[in-house]
Coordinates of C-alpha atoms in Angstrom, one line a residue:
Chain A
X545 CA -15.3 0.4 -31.7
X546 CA -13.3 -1.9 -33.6
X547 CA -13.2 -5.7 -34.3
X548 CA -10.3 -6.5 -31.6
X549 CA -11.8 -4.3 -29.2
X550 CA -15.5 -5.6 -29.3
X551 CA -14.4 -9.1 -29.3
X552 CA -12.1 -8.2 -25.9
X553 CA -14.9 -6.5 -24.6
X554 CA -16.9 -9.6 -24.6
X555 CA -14.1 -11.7 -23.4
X556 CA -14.6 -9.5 -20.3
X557 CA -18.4 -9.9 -20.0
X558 CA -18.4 -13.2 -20.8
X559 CA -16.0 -13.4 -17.8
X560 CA -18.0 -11.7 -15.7
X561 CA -21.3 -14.3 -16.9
X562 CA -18.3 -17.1 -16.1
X563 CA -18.2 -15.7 -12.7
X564 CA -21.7 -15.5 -12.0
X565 CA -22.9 -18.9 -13.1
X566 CA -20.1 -20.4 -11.3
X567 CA -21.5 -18.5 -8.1
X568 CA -24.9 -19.8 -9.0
X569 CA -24.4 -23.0 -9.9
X570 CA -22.3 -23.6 -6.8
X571 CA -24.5 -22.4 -4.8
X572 CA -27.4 -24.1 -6.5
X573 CA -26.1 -27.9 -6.4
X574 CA -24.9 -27.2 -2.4
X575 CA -21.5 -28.3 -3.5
X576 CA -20.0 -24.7 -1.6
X577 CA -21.0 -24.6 2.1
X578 CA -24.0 -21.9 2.2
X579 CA -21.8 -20.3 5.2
X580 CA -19.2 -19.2 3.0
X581 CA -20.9 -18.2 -0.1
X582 CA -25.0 -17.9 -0.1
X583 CA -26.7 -18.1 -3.5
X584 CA -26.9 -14.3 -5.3
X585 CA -30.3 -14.4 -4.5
X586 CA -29.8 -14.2 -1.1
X587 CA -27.5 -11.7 -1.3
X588 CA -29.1 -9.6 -3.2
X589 CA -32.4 -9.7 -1.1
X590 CA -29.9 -9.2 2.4
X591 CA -28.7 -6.1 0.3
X592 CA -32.0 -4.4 -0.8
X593 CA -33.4 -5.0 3.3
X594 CA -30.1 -3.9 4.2
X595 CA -29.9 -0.6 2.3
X596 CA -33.7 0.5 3.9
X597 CA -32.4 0.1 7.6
X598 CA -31.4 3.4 9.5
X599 CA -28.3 1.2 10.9
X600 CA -26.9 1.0 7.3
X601 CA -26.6 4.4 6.7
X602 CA -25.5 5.4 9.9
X603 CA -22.5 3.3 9.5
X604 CA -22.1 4.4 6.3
X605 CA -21.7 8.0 8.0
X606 CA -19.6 6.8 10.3
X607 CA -16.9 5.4 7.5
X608 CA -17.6 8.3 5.0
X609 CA -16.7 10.6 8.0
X610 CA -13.8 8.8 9.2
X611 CA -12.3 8.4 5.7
X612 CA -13.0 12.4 5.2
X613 CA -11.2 13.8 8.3
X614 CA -8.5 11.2 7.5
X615 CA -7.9 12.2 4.0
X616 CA -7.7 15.8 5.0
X617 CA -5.3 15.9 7.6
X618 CA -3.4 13.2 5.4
X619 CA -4.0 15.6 2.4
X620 CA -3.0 18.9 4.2
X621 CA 0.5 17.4 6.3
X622 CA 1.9 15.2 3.0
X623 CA 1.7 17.9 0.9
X624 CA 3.2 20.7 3.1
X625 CA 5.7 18.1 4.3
X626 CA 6.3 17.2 0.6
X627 CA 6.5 20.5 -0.9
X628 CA 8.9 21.9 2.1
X629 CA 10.7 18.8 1.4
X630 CA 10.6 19.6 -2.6
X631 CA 12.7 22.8 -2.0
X632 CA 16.4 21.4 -1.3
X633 CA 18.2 18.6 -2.8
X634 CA 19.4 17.9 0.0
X635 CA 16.5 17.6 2.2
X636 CA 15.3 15.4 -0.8
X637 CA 18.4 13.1 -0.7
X638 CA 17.8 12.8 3.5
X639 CA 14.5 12.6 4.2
X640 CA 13.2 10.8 0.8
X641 CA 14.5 7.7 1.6
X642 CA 13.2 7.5 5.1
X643 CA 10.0 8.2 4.3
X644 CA 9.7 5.6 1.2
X645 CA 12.2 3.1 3.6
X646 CA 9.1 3.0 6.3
X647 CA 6.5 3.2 3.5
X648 CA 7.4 -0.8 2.7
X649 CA 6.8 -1.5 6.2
X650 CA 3.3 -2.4 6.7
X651 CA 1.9 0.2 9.0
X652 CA -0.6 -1.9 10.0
X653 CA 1.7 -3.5 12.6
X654 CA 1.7 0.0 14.0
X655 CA -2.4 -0.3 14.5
X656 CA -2.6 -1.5 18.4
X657 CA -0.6 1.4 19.2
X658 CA -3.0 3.6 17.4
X659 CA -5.3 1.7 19.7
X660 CA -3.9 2.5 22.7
X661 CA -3.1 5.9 22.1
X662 CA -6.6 7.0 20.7
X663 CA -9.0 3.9 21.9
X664 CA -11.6 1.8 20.1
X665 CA -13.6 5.0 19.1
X666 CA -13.2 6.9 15.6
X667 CA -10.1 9.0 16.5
X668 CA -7.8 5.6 16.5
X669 CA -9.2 5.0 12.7
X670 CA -8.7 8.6 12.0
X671 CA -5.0 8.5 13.1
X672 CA -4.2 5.4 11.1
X673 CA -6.2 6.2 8.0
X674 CA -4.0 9.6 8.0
X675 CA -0.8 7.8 8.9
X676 CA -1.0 5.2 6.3
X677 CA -2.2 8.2 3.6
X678 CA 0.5 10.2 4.5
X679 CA 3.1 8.3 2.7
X680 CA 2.1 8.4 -1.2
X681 CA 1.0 11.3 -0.8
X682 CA 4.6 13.0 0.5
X683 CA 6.1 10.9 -1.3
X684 CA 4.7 11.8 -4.9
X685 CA 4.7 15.2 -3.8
X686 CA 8.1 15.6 -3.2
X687 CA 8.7 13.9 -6.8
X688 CA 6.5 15.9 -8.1
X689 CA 8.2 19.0 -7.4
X690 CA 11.8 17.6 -7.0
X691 CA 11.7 16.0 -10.1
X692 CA 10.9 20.0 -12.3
X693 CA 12.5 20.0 -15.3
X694 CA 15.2 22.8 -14.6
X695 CA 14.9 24.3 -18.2
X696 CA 11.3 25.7 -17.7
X697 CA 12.1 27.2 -14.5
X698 CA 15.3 28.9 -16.2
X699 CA 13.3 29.6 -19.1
X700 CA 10.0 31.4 -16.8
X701 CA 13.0 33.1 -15.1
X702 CA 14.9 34.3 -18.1
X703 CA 11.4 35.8 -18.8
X704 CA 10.9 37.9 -16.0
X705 CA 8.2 35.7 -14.4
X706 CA 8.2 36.4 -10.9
X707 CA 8.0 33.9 -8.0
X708 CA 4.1 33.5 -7.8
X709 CA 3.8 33.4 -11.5
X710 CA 6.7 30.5 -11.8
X711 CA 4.5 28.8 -9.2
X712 CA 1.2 29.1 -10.5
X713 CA 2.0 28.7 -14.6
X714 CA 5.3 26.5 -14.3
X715 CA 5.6 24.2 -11.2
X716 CA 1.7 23.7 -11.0
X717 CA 1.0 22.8 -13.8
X718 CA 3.9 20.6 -14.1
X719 CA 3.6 18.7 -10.7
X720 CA 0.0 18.4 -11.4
X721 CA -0.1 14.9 -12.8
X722 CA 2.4 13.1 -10.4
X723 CA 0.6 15.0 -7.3
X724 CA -2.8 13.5 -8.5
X725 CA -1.4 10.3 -8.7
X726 CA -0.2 10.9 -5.2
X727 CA -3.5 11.6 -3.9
X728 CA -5.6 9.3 -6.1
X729 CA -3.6 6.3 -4.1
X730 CA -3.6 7.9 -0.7
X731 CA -7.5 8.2 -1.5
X732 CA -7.9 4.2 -1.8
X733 CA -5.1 3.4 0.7
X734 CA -6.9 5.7 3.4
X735 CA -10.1 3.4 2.4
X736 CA -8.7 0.8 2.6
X737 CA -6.6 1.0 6.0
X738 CA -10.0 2.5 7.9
X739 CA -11.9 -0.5 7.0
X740 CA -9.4 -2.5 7.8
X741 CA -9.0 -0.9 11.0
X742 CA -13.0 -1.1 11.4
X743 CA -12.6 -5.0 11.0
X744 CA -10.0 -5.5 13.5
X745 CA -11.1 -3.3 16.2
X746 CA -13.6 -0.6 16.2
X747 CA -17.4 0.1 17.8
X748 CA -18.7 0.9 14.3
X749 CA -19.0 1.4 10.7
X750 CA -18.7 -0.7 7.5
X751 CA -15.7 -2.7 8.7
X752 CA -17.1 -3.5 12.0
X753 CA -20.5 -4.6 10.3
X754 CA -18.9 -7.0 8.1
X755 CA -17.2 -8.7 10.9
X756 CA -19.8 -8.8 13.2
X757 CA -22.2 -10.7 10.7
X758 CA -18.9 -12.9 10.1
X759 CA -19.4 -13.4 14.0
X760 CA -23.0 -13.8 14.0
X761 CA -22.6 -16.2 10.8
X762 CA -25.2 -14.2 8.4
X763 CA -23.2 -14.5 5.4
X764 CA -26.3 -13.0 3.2
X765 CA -25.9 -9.8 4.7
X766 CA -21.9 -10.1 4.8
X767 CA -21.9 -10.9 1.4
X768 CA -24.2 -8.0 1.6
X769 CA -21.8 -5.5 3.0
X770 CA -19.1 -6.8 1.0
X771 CA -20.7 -6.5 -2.2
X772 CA -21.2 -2.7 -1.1
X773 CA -18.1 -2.3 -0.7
X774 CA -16.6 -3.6 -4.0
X775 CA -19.3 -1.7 -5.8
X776 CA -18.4 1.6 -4.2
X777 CA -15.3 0.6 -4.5
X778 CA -15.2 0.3 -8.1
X779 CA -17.3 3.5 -8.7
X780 CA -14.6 5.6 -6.9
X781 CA -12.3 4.4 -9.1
X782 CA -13.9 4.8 -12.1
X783 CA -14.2 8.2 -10.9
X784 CA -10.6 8.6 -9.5
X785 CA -9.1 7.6 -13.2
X786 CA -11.3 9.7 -15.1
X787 CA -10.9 12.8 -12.9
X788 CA -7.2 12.3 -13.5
X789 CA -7.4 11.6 -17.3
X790 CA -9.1 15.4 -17.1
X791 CA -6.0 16.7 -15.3
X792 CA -3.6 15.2 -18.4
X793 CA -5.5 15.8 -21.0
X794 CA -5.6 20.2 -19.7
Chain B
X65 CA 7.5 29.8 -0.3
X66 CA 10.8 28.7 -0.7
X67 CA 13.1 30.5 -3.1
X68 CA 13.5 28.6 -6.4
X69 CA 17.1 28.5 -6.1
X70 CA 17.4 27.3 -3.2
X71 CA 16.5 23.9 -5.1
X72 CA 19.6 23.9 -6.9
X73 CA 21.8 25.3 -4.5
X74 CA 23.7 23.6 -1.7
X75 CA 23.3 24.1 2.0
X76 CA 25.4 26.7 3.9
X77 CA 27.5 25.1 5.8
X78 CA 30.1 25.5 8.7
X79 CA 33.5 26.7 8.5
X80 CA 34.9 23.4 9.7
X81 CA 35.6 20.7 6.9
X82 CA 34.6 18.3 8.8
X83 CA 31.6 19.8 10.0
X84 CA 30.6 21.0 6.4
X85 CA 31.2 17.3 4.8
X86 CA 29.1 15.6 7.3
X87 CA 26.5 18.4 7.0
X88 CA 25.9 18.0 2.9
X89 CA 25.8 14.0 3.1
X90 CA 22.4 12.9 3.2
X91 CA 23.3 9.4 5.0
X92 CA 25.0 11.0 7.8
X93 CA 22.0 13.8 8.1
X94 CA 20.0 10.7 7.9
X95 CA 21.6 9.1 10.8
X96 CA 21.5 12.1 12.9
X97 CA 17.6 12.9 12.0
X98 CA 17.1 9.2 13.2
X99 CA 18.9 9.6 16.6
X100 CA 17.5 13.1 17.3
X101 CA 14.1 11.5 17.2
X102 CA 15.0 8.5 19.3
X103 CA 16.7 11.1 21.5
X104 CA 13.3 12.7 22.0
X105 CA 11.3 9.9 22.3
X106 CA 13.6 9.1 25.3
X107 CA 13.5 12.7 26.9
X108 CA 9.5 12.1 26.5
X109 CA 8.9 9.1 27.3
X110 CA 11.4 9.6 30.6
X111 CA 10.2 12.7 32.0
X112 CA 6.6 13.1 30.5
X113 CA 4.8 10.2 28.8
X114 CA 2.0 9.0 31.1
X115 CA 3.8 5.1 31.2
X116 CA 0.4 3.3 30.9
X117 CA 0.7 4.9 27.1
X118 CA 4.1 5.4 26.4
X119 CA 7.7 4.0 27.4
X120 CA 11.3 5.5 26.6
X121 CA 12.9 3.1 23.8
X122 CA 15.6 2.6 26.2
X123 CA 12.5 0.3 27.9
X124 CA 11.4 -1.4 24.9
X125 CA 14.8 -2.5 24.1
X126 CA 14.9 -4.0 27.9
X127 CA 11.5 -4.8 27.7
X128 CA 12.0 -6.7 24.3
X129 CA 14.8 -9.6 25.8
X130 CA 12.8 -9.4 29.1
X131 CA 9.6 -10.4 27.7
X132 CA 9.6 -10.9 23.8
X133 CA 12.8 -13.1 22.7
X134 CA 12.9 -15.1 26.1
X135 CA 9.2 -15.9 26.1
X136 CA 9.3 -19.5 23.8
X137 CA 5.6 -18.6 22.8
X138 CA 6.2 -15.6 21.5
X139 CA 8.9 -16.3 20.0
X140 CA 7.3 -19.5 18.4
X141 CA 4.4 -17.2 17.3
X142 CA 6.9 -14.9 15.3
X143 CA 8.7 -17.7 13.8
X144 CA 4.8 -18.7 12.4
X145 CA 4.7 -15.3 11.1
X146 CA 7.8 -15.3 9.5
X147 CA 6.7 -19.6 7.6
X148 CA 3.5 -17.8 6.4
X149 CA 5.1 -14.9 5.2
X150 CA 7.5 -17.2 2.7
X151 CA 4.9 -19.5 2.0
X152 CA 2.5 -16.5 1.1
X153 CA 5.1 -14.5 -1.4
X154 CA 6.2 -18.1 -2.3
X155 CA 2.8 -18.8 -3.9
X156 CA 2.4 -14.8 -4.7
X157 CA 5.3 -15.0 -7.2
X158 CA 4.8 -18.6 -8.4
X159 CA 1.1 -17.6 -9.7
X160 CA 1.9 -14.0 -10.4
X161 CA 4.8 -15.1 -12.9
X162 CA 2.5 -17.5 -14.7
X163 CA -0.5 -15.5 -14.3
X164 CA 1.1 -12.5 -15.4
X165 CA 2.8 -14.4 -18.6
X166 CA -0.4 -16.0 -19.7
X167 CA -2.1 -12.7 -19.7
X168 CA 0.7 -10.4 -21.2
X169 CA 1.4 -13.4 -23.9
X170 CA -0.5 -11.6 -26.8
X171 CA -1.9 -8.4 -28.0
X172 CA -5.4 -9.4 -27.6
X173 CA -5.1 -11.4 -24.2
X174 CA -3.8 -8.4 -22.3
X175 CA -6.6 -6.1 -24.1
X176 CA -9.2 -8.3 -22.9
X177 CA -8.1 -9.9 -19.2
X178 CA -5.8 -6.9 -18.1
X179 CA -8.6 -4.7 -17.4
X180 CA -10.0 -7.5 -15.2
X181 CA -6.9 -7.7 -13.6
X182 CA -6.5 -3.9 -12.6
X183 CA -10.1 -4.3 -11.8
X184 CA -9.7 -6.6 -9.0
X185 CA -6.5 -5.1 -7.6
X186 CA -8.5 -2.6 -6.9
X187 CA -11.3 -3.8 -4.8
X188 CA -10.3 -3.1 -1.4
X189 CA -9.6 -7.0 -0.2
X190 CA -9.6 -6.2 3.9
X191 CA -13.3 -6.4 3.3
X192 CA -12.9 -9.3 2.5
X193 CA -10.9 -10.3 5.5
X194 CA -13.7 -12.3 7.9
X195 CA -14.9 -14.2 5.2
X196 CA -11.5 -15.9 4.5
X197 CA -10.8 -16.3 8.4
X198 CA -14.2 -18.3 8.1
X199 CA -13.2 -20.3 5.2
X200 CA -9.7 -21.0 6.5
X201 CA -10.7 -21.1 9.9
X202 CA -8.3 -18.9 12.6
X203 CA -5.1 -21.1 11.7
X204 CA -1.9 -20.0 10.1
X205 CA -3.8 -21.3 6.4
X206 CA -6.0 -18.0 6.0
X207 CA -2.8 -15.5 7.2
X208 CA -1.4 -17.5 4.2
X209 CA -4.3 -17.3 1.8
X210 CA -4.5 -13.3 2.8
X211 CA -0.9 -12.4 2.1
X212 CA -1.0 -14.8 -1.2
X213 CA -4.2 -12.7 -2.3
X214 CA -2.4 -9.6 -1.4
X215 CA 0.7 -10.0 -2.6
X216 CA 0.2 -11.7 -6.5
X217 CA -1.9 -8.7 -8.2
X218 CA 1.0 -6.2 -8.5
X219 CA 3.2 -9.0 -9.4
X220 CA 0.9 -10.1 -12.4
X221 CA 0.6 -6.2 -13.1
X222 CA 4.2 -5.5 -13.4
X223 CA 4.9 -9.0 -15.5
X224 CA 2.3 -7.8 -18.2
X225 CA 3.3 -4.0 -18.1
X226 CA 7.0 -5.4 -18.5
X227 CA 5.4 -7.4 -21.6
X228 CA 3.3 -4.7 -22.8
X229 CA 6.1 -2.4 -23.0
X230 CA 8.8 -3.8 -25.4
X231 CA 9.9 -1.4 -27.9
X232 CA 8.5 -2.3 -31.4
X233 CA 12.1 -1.3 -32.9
X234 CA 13.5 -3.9 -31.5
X235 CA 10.7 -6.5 -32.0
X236 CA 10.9 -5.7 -35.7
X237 CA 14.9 -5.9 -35.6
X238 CA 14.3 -9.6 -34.5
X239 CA 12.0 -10.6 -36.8
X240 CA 13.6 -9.0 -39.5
X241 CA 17.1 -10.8 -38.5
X242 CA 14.9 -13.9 -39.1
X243 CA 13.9 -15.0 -35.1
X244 CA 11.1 -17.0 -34.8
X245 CA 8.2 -16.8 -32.5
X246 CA 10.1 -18.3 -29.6
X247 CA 13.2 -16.8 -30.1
X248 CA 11.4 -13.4 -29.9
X249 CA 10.0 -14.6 -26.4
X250 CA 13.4 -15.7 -25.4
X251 CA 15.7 -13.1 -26.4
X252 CA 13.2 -9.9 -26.4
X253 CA 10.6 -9.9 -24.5
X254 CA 11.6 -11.5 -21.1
X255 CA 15.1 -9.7 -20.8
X256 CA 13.0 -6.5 -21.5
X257 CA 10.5 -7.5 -18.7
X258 CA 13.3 -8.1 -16.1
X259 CA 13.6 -4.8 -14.2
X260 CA 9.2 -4.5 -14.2
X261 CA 9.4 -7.9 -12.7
X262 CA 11.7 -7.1 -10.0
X263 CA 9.4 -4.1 -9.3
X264 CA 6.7 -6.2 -8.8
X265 CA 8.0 -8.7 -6.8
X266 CA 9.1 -5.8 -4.5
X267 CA 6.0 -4.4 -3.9
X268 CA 4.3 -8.0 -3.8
X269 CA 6.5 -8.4 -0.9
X270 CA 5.0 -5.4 0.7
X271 CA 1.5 -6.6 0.2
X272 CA 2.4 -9.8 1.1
X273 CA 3.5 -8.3 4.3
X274 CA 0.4 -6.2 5.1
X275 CA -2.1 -9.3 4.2
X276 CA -0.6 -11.3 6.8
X277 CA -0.4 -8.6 9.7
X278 CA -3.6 -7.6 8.6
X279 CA -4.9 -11.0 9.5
X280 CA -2.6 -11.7 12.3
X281 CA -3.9 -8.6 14.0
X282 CA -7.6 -9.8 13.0
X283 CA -7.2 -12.8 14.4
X284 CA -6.8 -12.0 18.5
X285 CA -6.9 -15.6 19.9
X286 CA -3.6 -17.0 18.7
X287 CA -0.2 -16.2 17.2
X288 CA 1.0 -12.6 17.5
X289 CA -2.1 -10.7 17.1
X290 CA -3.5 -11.8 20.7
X291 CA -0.2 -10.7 22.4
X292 CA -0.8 -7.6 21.0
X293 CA -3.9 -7.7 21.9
X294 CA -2.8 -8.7 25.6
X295 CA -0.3 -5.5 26.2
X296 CA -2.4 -3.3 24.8
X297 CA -5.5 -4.2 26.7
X298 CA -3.1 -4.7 29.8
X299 CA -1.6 -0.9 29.2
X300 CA 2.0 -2.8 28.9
X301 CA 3.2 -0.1 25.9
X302 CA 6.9 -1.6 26.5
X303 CA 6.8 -5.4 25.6
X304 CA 3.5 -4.1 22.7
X305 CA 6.4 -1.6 21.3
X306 CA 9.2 -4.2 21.8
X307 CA 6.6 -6.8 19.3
X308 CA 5.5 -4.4 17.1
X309 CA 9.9 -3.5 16.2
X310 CA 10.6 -7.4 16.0
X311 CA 8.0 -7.6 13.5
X312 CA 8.8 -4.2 12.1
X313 CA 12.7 -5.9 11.6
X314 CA 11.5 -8.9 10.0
X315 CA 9.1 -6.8 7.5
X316 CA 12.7 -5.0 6.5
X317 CA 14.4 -8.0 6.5
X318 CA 12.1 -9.4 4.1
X319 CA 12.0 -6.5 1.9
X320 CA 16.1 -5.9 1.7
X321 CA 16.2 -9.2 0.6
X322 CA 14.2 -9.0 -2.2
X323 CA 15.8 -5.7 -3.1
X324 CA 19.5 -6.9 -2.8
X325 CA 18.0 -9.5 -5.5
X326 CA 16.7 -6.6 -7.4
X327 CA 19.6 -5.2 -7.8
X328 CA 22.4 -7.9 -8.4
X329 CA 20.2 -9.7 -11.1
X330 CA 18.4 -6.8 -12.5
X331 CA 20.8 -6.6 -16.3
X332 CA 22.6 -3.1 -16.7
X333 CA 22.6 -2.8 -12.5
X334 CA 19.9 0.0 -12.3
X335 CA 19.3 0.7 -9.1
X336 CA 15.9 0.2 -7.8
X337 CA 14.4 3.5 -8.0
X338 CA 13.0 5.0 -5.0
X339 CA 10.8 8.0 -5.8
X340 CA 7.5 6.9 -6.7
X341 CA 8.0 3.4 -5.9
X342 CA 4.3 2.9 -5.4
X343 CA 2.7 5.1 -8.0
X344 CA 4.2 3.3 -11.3
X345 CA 2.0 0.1 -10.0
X346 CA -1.6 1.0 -11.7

C-alpha cells in the first residue's frame, strides 16, 4: 500500500470515528431526542437480545425466503424475455424502449395493486420484488446480447463453430459481464423493494419489524433492525462486487 | 435458440408496402404492442375479471374524471405530491452538484470520500423509512427529506465519475498551452463532465420519484397514500387504477422533462442513451 492510499484509507476511518463520536456524543449530552437516535450502547445491547430471540430469525426466514422466490422468478422471466428479445433488431428497437420507458417509473406506485391482487401475505411481496427485478435484469440482458460485437460471431462462423459452440465460447462469454451487472442490481433492487413493501404493508419480516417498533416507539431495537440491515447489506455487496470482479478478471 | 442471423437480418414482411413499412418501424410496432395489450386488458376485464379485483381501462378512464380529477381532495393531495417532488430533486441536485464537485475536485479527495459515497448508496434506505416519518413527523417534510435522500447519491456519483474521467491528453494539452489551475477547471473538466451530469440528474429524478411514493404509500392517514389505501381496502380497483395512472403521468412528466433538458444542453447533441441506463450508475 502506498503513501496516497494509506493516508485515503484513514481519511475513511477517521470518517467513520467522525461518525461515531458524533452519534455518541449526541446522544451523550441529550442534545438529539433519545426517540430518534438512542446512544450506541443501546443499540448494540437491543441488537445482541435481539439476535437470541426465535422471532428474529423467523423473520429473517421470512425475508430471505421472499427475496429468494422473487429473485428466481425475476431471474428466470428477465433473462428468457431478454435473450428472446436479444435475437432481432427489431424486437430490440420495439420492445427495448418500453421496457427501460416504464423502468423510470417508480413501480412502487404500482404496490396497492400488488396488494389487492395477492393480499397482505408473502405472495404480494413476492410479485413486486419480481416485478421491480424484472427490469435490469431484461434490460442488461438484452444489451448484453444485442450489443455482440458482429466480428466474433463472423469470425466463430467463418471457423466452422456450430450454433452451440458460438453460444457457449462466443456469446457467453461475451455477455457475461453486462448480464452480471444485470443481476448484481436486480439482486439489491429485489432487496430493496421487498423491504420496502414489508414496511408499508405486510404481516411479517424485516420490514414489518422495523415499522412496528417505529409504532411501538423502541428505537433501540429499531435502530437494531436497521443496523442489521445496513450490515447485511454492505456484506452482500462486498460480496456482489467481488463475485463480479471474478467474472472479468476469467 | 434463435438462429444467429436472424440478429442481423430484417423481419419478413408482407407483400403490401404499406403493410411491410409499418411492420419494420419499431414506433409503429410499438404503438400497436401498446394497444393490443390495452385491447386485452379490456376483453378481460369486461367479460372475466372478478370486478372487486380488476376493471376494463375503459372504467378507469370513467372512473378517473368521476372520482379522481373532480374530487378537490384528491386532487389537492396530488398537487402535494407533485410541490414535494420539485422541492425534493430541487435540493437533490443543489447538494449533489456541490457535493459531487467537492468530492471529485482532486485526485486524493475522490480516492478517499468516493468509496464512502458508493458505500452509502448502497445501504438499502427504505429501511430507513419509519425512522424519518418519526423525525419529520407524517407531513409533506419527511416525503421531502425521503425523495432528497433518494434522489442526491447518483447525482454526486455521476458529477465525480464525470470528473474522474477526463482524458489526461487533453489535461496535459491545457497545461502545456499554459492554462492555469482554473482555467483547466473551466474549460476541461466541467464541459467534459456535462453529459455524466445529465445522467445523473436523470436517474436522480427516478429516485427522487420512488423516495416520495415510497413514503406517500407509507404514510396511509393523509395525502395520496390513504386513498389508495381506501379503494384498495374498499375493493374499488377502478378509481385505485385511475390514481395509480395520474401519478404514473406525472412520474413521466417529470422524467421527459429532465430528458428533453438532457438532450438540448447536453454539447455535441448525443442522445441520452437508453440501453443500460441504470447499470453505468455504480
Amino acid at each position: 500500500m502506498d503513501r496516497s492510499s494509506l493516508s485515503s484509507r484513514s481519511v475513511q476511518w477517521a470518517f467513520l470515528a467522525l461518525a461515531a463520536g458524533a452519534w455518541y456524543l449526541a446522544t451523550a449530552t441529550g442534545s438529539v431526542s433519545r426517540l430518534f437516535l438512542p446512544p450506541p450502547r443501546e443499540v448494540f445491547t437491543a441488537l445482541v437480545a435481539l439476535v437470541q430471540t426465535n422471532a428474529f430469525w423467523s423473520a429473517v426466514l421470512v425475508t430471505a425466503s421472499t427475496v429468494a422466490k422473487a429473485y428466481v422468478l425475476a431471474l428466470i422471466i428477465g433473462i428468457l424475455a431478454g435473450y428472446l428479445v436479444s435475437r432481432s433488431k427489431l424486437a430490440v428497437a420495439t420492445i427495448e424502449p418500453v421496457i427501460s420507458g416504464l423502468f423510470t417509473i417508480p413501480i412502487t406506485l404500482f404496490f396497492p395493486m400488488f396488494i389487492l391482487f395477492f393480499g397482505v401475505g408473502t405472495g404480494s411481496k413476492v410479485a413486486y420484488g419480481a416485478t421491480y427485478a424484472f427490469f435490469p435484469i431484461a434490460l442488461n440482458t438484452i444489451a448484453a446480447f444485442a450489443n455482440m460485437e458482429q466480428r466474433y460471431l463472423l469470425a466463430a462462423q467463418s471457423m466452422g463453430g456450430n450454433r452451440w459452440q458460438i453460444f457457449r465460447y462466443v456469446l457467453m462469454p461475451g455477455a457475461l459481464p453486462v448480464l452480471f451487472t444485470g443481476l448484481r442490481i436486480g439482486f439489491f433492487i429485489c432487496l430493496a423493494s421487498v423491504l420496502g413493501g414489508e414496511t408499508i404493508s405486510s404481516v411479517a419480516g424485516v420490514g414489518r419489524n422495523i415499522a412496528l417498533t417505529a409504532e411501538l416507539m423502541e428505537p433501540g431495537r429499531m435502530f437494531a433492525w436497521i443496523s442489521f440491515v445496513v450490515c447485511m447489506s454492505v456484506v452482500l455487496n462486498l460480496l456482489a462486487f467481488s463475485f463480479e470482479n471474478r467474472i472479468r478478471a476469467r | 435458440m434463435a438462429s444467429l442471423s436472424s440478429a442481423t437480418s430484417t423481419p419478413a414482411a408482407s407483400s403490401t408496402p404499406i403493410w411491410s413499412r409499418f411492420a419494420r418501424s419499431p414506433f409503429w410496432l410499438r404503438i400497436a404492442l401498446i394497444a393490443a395489450i390495452l385491447l386485452l386488458l379490456e376483453y378481460y376485464g369486461r367479460f372475466h375479471a372478478d370486478p372487486a379485483f380488476m376493471r376494463p381501462p375503459s372504467a378507469v378512464v370513467e372512473a378517473f374524471f368521476t372520482s379522481v380529477i373532480s374530487e378537490p381532495k384528491i386532487v389537492s393531495a396530488l398537487w402535494l405530491c407533485i410541490t414535494e417532488i420539485s422541492i425534493a430533486y430541487g435540493m437533490s441536485v443543489v447538494f449533489g452538484v456541490a457535493i459531487g464537485l467537492i468530492v471529485g475536485a482532486t485526485k486524493f479527495s475522490r480516492a478517499a470520500l468516493f468509496p464512502i459515497i458508493l458505500l452509502l448508496f448502497a445501504i438499502p434506505q427504505v429501511s430507513f423509512m419509519p425512522l424519518v416519518i418519526l423525525i419529520f413527523g407524517l407531513g409533506p417534510a419527511a416525503k421531502i427529506a425521503f425523495g432528497f435522500s433518494h434522489g442526491i447519491f447518483p447525482i454526486i456519483v455521476n458529477v465525480v465519475a464525470g470528473m474522474r474521467d477526463v482524458k489526461e491528453l487533453h489535461l496535459r494539452g491545457a497545461r502545456s498551452m499554459g492554462a492555469s489551475k482554473a482555467d483547466i477547471i473551466r474549460h476541461v473538466i466541467l464541459p467534459n463532465m456535462v453529459p455524466s451530469l445529465f445522467t445523473g440528474l436523470r436517474l436522480g429524478m427516478t429516485l427522487t420519484l420512488l423516495g416520495v411514493i415510497l413514503a406517500e404509500l407509507y404514510v396511509s392517514t393523509g395525502g395520496v397514500g390513504y386513498y389508495t389505501r381506501v379503494f384498495a381496502e374498499n375493493y374499488n380497483p377502478a378509481p385505485l387504477f385511475a390514481l395509480i395512472t395520474s401519478l404514473a403521468v406525472i412520474a413521466i412528466f417529470f422524467n421527459e422533462i429532465v430528458r428533453i433538458a438532457e438532450n438540448t444542453l447536453t454539447p455535441g447533441k448525443r442522445r441520452a442513451p437508453r440501453i443500460q441506463s441504470k447499470s453505468v450508475q455504480k
